[in-house]
mmCIF file of C-alpha atoms in Angstrom:
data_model
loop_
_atom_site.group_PDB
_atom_site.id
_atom_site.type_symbol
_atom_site.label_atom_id
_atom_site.label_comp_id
_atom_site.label_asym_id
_atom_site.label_seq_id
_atom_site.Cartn_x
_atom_site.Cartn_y
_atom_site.Cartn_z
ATOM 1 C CA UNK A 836 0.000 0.000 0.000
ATOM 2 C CA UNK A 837 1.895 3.181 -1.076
ATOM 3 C CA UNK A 838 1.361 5.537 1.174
ATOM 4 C CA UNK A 839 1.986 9.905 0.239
ATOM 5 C CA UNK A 840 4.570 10.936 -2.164
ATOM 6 C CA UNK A 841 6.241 14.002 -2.684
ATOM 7 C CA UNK A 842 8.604 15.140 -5.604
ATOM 8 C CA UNK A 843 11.189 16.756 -5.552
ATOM 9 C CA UNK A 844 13.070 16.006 -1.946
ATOM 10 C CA UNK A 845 14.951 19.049 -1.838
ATOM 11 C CA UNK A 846 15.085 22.328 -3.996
ATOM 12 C CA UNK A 847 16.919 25.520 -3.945
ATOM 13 C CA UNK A 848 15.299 28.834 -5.452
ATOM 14 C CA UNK A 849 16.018 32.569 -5.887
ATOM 15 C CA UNK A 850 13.825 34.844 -4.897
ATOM 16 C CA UNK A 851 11.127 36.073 -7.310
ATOM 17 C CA UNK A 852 11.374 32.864 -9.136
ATOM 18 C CA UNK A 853 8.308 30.078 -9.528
ATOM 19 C CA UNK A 854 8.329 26.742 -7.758
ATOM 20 C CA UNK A 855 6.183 23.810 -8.196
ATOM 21 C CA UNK A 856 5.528 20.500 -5.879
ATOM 22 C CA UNK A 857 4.064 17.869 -6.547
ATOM 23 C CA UNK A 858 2.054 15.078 -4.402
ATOM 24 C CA UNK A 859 0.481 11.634 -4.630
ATOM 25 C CA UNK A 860 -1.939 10.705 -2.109
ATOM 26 C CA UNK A 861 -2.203 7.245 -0.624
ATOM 27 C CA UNK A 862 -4.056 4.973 -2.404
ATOM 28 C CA UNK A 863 -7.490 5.123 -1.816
ATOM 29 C CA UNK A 864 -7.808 8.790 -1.247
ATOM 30 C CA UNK A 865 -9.173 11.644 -2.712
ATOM 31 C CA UNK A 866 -7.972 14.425 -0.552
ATOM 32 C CA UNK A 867 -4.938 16.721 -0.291
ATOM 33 C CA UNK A 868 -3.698 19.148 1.911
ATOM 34 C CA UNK A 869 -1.111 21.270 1.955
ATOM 35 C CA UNK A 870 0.806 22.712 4.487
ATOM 36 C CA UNK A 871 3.944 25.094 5.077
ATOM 37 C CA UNK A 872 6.821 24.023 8.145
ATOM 38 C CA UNK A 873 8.994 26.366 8.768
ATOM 39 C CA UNK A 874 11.843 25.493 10.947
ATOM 40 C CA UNK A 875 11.230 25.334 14.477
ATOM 41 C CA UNK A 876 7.370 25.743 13.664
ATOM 42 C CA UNK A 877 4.239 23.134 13.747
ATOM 43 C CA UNK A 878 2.820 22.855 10.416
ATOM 44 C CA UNK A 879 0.798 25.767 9.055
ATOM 45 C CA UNK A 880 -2.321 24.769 6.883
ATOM 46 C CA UNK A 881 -2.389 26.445 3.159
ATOM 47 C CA UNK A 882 -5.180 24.668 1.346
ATOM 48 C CA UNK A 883 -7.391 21.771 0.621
ATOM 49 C CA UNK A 884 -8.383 20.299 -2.721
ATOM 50 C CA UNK A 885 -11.194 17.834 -2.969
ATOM 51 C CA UNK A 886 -12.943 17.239 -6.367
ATOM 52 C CA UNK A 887 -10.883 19.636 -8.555
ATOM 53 C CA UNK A 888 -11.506 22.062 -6.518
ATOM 54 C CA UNK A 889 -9.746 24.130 -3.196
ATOM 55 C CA UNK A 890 -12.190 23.209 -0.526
ATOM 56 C CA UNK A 891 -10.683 25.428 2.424
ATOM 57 C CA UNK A 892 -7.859 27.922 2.324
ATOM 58 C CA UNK A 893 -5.750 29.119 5.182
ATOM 59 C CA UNK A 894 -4.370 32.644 5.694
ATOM 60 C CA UNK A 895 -1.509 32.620 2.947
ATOM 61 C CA UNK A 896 -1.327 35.088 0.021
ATOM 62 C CA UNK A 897 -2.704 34.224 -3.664
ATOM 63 C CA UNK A 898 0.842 33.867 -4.432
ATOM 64 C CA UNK A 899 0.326 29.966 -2.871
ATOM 65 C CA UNK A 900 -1.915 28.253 -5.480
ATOM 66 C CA UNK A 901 -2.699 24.452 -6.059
ATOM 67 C CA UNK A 902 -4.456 22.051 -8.642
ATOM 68 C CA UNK A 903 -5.640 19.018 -8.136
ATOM 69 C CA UNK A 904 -6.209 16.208 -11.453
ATOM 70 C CA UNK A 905 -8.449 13.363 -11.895
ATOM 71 C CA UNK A 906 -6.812 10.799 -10.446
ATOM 72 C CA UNK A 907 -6.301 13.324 -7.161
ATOM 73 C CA UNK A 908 -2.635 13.557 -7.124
ATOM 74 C CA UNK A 909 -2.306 17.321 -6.657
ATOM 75 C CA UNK A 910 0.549 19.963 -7.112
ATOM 76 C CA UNK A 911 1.361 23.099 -5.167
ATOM 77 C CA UNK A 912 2.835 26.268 -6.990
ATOM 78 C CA UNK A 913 4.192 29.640 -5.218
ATOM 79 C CA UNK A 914 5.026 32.336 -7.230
ATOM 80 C CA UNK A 915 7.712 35.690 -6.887
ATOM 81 C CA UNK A 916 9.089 33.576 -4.298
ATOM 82 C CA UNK A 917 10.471 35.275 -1.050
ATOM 83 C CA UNK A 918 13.328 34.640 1.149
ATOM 84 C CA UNK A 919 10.666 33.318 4.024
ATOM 85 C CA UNK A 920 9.140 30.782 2.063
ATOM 86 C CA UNK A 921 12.020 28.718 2.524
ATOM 87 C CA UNK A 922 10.335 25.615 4.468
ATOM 88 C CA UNK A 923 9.528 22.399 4.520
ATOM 89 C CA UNK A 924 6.043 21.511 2.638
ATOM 90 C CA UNK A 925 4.091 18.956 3.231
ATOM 91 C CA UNK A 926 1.272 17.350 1.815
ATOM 92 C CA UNK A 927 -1.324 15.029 3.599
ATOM 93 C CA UNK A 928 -3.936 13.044 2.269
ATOM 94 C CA UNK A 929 -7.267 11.479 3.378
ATOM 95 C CA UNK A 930 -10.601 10.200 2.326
ATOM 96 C CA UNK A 931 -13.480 12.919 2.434
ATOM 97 C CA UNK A 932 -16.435 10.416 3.562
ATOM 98 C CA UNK A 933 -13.996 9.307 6.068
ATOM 99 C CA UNK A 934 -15.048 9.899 9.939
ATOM 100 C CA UNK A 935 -12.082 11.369 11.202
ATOM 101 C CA UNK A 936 -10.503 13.243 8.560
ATOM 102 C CA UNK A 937 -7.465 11.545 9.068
ATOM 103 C CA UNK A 938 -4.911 13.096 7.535
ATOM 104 C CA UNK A 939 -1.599 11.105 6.493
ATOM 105 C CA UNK A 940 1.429 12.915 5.826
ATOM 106 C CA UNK A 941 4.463 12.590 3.071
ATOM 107 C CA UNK A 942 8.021 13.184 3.775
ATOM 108 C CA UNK A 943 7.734 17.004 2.630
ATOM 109 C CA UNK A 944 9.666 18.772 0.148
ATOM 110 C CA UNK A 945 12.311 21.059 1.820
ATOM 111 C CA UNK A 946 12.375 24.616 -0.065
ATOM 112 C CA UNK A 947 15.304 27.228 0.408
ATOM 113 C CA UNK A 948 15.012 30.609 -1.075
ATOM 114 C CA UNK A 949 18.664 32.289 -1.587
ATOM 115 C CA UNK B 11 -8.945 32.498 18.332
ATOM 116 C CA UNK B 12 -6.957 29.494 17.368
ATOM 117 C CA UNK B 13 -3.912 28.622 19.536
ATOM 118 C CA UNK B 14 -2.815 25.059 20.194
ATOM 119 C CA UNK B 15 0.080 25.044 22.673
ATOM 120 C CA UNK B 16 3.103 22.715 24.058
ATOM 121 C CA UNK B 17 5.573 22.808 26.240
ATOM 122 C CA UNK B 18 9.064 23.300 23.830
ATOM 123 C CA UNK B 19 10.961 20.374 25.330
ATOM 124 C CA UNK B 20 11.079 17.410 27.396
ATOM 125 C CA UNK B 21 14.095 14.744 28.610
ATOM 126 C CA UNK B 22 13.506 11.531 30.314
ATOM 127 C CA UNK B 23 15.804 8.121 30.849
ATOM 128 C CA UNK B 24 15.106 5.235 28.771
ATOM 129 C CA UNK B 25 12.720 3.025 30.550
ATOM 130 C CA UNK B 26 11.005 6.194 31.865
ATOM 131 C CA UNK B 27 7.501 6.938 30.926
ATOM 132 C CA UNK B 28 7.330 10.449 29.201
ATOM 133 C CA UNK B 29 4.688 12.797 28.998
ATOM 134 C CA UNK B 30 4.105 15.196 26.477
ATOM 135 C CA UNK B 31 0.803 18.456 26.940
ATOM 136 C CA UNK B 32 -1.031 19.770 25.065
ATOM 137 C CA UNK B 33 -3.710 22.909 25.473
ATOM 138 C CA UNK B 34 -6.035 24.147 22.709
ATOM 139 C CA UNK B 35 -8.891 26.499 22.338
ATOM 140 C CA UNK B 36 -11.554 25.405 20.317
ATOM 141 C CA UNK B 37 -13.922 23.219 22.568
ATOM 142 C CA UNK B 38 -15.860 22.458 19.443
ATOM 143 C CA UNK B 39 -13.210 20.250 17.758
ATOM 144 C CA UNK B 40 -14.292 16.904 16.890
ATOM 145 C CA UNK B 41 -11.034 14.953 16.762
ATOM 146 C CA UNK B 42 -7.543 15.749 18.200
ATOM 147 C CA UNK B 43 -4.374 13.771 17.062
ATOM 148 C CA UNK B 44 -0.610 13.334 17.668
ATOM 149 C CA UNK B 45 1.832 13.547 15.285
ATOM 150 C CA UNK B 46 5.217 12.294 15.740
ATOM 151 C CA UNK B 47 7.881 13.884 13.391
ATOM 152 C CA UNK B 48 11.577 12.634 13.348
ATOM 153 C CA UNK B 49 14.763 14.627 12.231
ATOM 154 C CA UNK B 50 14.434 15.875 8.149
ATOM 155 C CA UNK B 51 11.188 13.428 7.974
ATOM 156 C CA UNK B 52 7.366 14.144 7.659
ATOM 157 C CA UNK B 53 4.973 13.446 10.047
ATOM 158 C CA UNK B 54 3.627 10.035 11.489
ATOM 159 C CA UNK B 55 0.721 9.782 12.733
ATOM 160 C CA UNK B 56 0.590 8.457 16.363
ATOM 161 C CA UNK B 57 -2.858 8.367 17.652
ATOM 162 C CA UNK B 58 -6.624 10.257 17.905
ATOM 163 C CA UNK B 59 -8.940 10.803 20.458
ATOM 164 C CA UNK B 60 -12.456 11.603 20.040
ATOM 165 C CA UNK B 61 -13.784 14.783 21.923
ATOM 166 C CA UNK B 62 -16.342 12.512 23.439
ATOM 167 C CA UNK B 63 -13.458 10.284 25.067
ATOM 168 C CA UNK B 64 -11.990 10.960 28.162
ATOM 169 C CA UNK B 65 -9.091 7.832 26.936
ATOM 170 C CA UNK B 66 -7.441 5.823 24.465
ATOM 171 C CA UNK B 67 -4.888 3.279 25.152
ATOM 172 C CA UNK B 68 -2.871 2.126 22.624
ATOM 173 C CA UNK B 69 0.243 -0.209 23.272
ATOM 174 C CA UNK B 70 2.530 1.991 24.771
ATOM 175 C CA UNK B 71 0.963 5.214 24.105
ATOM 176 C CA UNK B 72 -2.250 6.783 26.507
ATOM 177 C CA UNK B 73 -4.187 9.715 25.471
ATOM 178 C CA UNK B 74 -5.947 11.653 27.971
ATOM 179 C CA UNK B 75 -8.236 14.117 27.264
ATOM 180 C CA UNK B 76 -9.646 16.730 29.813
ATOM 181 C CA UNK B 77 -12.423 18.911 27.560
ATOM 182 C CA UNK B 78 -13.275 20.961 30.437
ATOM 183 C CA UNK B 79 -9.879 22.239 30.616
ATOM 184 C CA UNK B 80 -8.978 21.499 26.958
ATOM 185 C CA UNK B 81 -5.974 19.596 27.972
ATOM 186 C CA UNK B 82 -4.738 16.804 26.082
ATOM 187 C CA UNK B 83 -1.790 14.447 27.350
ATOM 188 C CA UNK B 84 0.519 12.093 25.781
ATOM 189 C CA UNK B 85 1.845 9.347 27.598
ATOM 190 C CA UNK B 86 4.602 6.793 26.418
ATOM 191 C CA UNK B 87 5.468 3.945 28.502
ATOM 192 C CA UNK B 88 9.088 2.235 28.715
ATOM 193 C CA UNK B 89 10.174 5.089 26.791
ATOM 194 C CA UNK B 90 12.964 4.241 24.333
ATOM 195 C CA UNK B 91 16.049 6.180 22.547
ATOM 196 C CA UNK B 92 13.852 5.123 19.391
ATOM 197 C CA UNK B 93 11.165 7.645 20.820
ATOM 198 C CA UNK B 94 13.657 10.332 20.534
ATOM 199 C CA UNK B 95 11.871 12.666 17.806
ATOM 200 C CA UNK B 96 9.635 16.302 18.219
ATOM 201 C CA UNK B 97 5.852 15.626 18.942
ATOM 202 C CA UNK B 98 2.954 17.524 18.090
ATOM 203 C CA UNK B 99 -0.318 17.600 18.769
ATOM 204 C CA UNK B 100 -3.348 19.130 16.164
ATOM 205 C CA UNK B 101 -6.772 19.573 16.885
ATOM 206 C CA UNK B 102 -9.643 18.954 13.660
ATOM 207 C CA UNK B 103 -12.136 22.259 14.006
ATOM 208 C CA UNK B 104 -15.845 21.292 13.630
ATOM 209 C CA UNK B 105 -17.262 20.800 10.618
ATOM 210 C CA UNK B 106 -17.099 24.011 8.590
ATOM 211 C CA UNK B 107 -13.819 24.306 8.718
ATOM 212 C CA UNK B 108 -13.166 21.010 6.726
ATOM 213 C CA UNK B 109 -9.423 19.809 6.082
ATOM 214 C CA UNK B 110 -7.787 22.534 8.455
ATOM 215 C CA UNK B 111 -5.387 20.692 11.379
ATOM 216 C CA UNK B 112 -4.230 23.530 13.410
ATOM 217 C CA UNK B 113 -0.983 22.273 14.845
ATOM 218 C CA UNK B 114 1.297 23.038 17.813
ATOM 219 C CA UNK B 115 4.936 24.337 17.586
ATOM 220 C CA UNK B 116 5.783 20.963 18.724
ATOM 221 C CA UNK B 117 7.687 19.411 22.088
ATOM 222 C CA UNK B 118 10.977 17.788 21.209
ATOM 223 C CA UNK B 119 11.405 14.676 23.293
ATOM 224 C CA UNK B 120 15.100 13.488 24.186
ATOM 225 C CA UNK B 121 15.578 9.637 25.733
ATOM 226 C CA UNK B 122 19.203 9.500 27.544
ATOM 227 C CA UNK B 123 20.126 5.866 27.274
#
C-alpha cells in the first residue's frame, strides 16, 4: 500500500522565481492538503483540494496556489518567491467520507530561497 | 482564536515513561491527534482521540483528554532512545472548517540511554 509521495526532496530557489511541488496521495484517497513548516514551527495549513476544486484555504497570500487532477494527485505552486518561504512543505492526504478526517502525511519537500 | 500550545521540550531516561501536553482552544473540535515527526522526515501519525473520550490506550501510548480544561496528554510507557523525535499535537475544528489541522509548535522529546 503506497502511502503519500512528494517530488522533488529538496530544492533551492532565488527569490522572485516560480516553484512547483508535486504530491500523490495514498491509495485510496481523494484528498490533499497542503501545508507550510517552517523550521522550528508546527505545520501551518495552506489549502485543501477535494474534487478539482480548493475546498478550504488558510491565511496565505494568492501567491500559494494548487491544482488538483483526476486521479487526485495534486501539485502546489508559489510564485515571486520570497526569502521566508524557505520551508519544509508537506502534503497530507485522506478520504473525504472518512469519519475522522485523518490526515496522512508525506516526507515534505524542503524549499530554500537564496 | 486558534492557539494550540506545548511545552518546547522534554528529557527523560530510557525506561522512563514520558509525557508530552497539550492545550487548545476550540472546545468544538471533533477529533484531536498526535503527530510524531523525526529529524528531516514528515509526520507520522501516532494516535486520535475523540472529543467525546476521556481515553485511548494504545500499546505503549495513553491519550488523555480533559475537555473541560482542553488539555490533552501524551503518555509513552518504557520510553525508548527510538522515541527520541519532536511531537505535536493538532486539533480537527468542527465541521465548517473542513481539512484545516491547526498544529502546535511541537515538544521535542530526548531519551538518555
Amino acid at each position: 500500500d503506497a502511502g503519500v509521495t512528494q517530488s522533488p526532496t529538496h530544492l533551492i530557489k532565488t527569490r522572485g522565481q516560480q516553484v512547483t511541488l508535486r504530491c500523490s496521495p495514498k491509495s485510496g484517497h481523494d484528498t490533499v492538503s497542503w501545508y507550510q513548516q517552517a523550521l522550528g514551527q508546527g505545520p501551518q495549513f495552506i489549502f485543501q483540494y477535494y474534487e478539482e476544486e480548493e475546498r478550504q484555504r488558510g491565511n496565505f497570500p494568492d501567491r500559494f496556489s494548487g491544482h488538483q487532477f483526476p486521479n487526485y494527485s495534486s501539485e502546489l505552486n508559489v510564485n515571486a518567491l520570497l526569502l521566508g518561504d524557505s520551508a519544509l512543505y508537506l502534503c497530507a492526504s485522506s478520504l473525504a467520507s472518512g469519519r475522522k478526517d485523518t490526515q496522512y502525511f508525506g516526507p515534505g519537500t524542503r524549499l530554500t530561497v537564496l | 482564536g486558534e492557539d494550540v500550545e506545548q511545552s518546547l521540550f522534554l528529557s527523560v531516561r530510557e525506561g522512563d515513561s514520558s509525557v508530552i501536553n497539550c492545550t487548545y482552544t476550540d472546545s468544538s473540535s471533533t477529533y484531536l491527534y498526535w503527530y510524531k515527526q523525526e529529524p528531516g522526515a514528515g509526520l507520522q501519525l501516532l494516535t486520535y482521540i475523540f472529543s467525546n473520550m476521556d481515553m485511548k490506550q494504545d500499546q505503549r501510548l495513553t491519550v488523555l483528554l480533559n475537555k473541560k480544561d482542553k488539555h490533552l496528554s501524551l503518555r509513552i510507557a518504557d520510553t525508548q532512545t527510538g522515541d527520541s523525535a519532536i511531537y505535536f499535537c493538532a486539533e480537527h475544528p468542527p465541521p465548517g472548517n473542513t481539512g484545516k489541522l491547526i498544529f502546535g509548535q511541537g515538544t521535542t522529546l530526548q531519551v538518555k540511554p
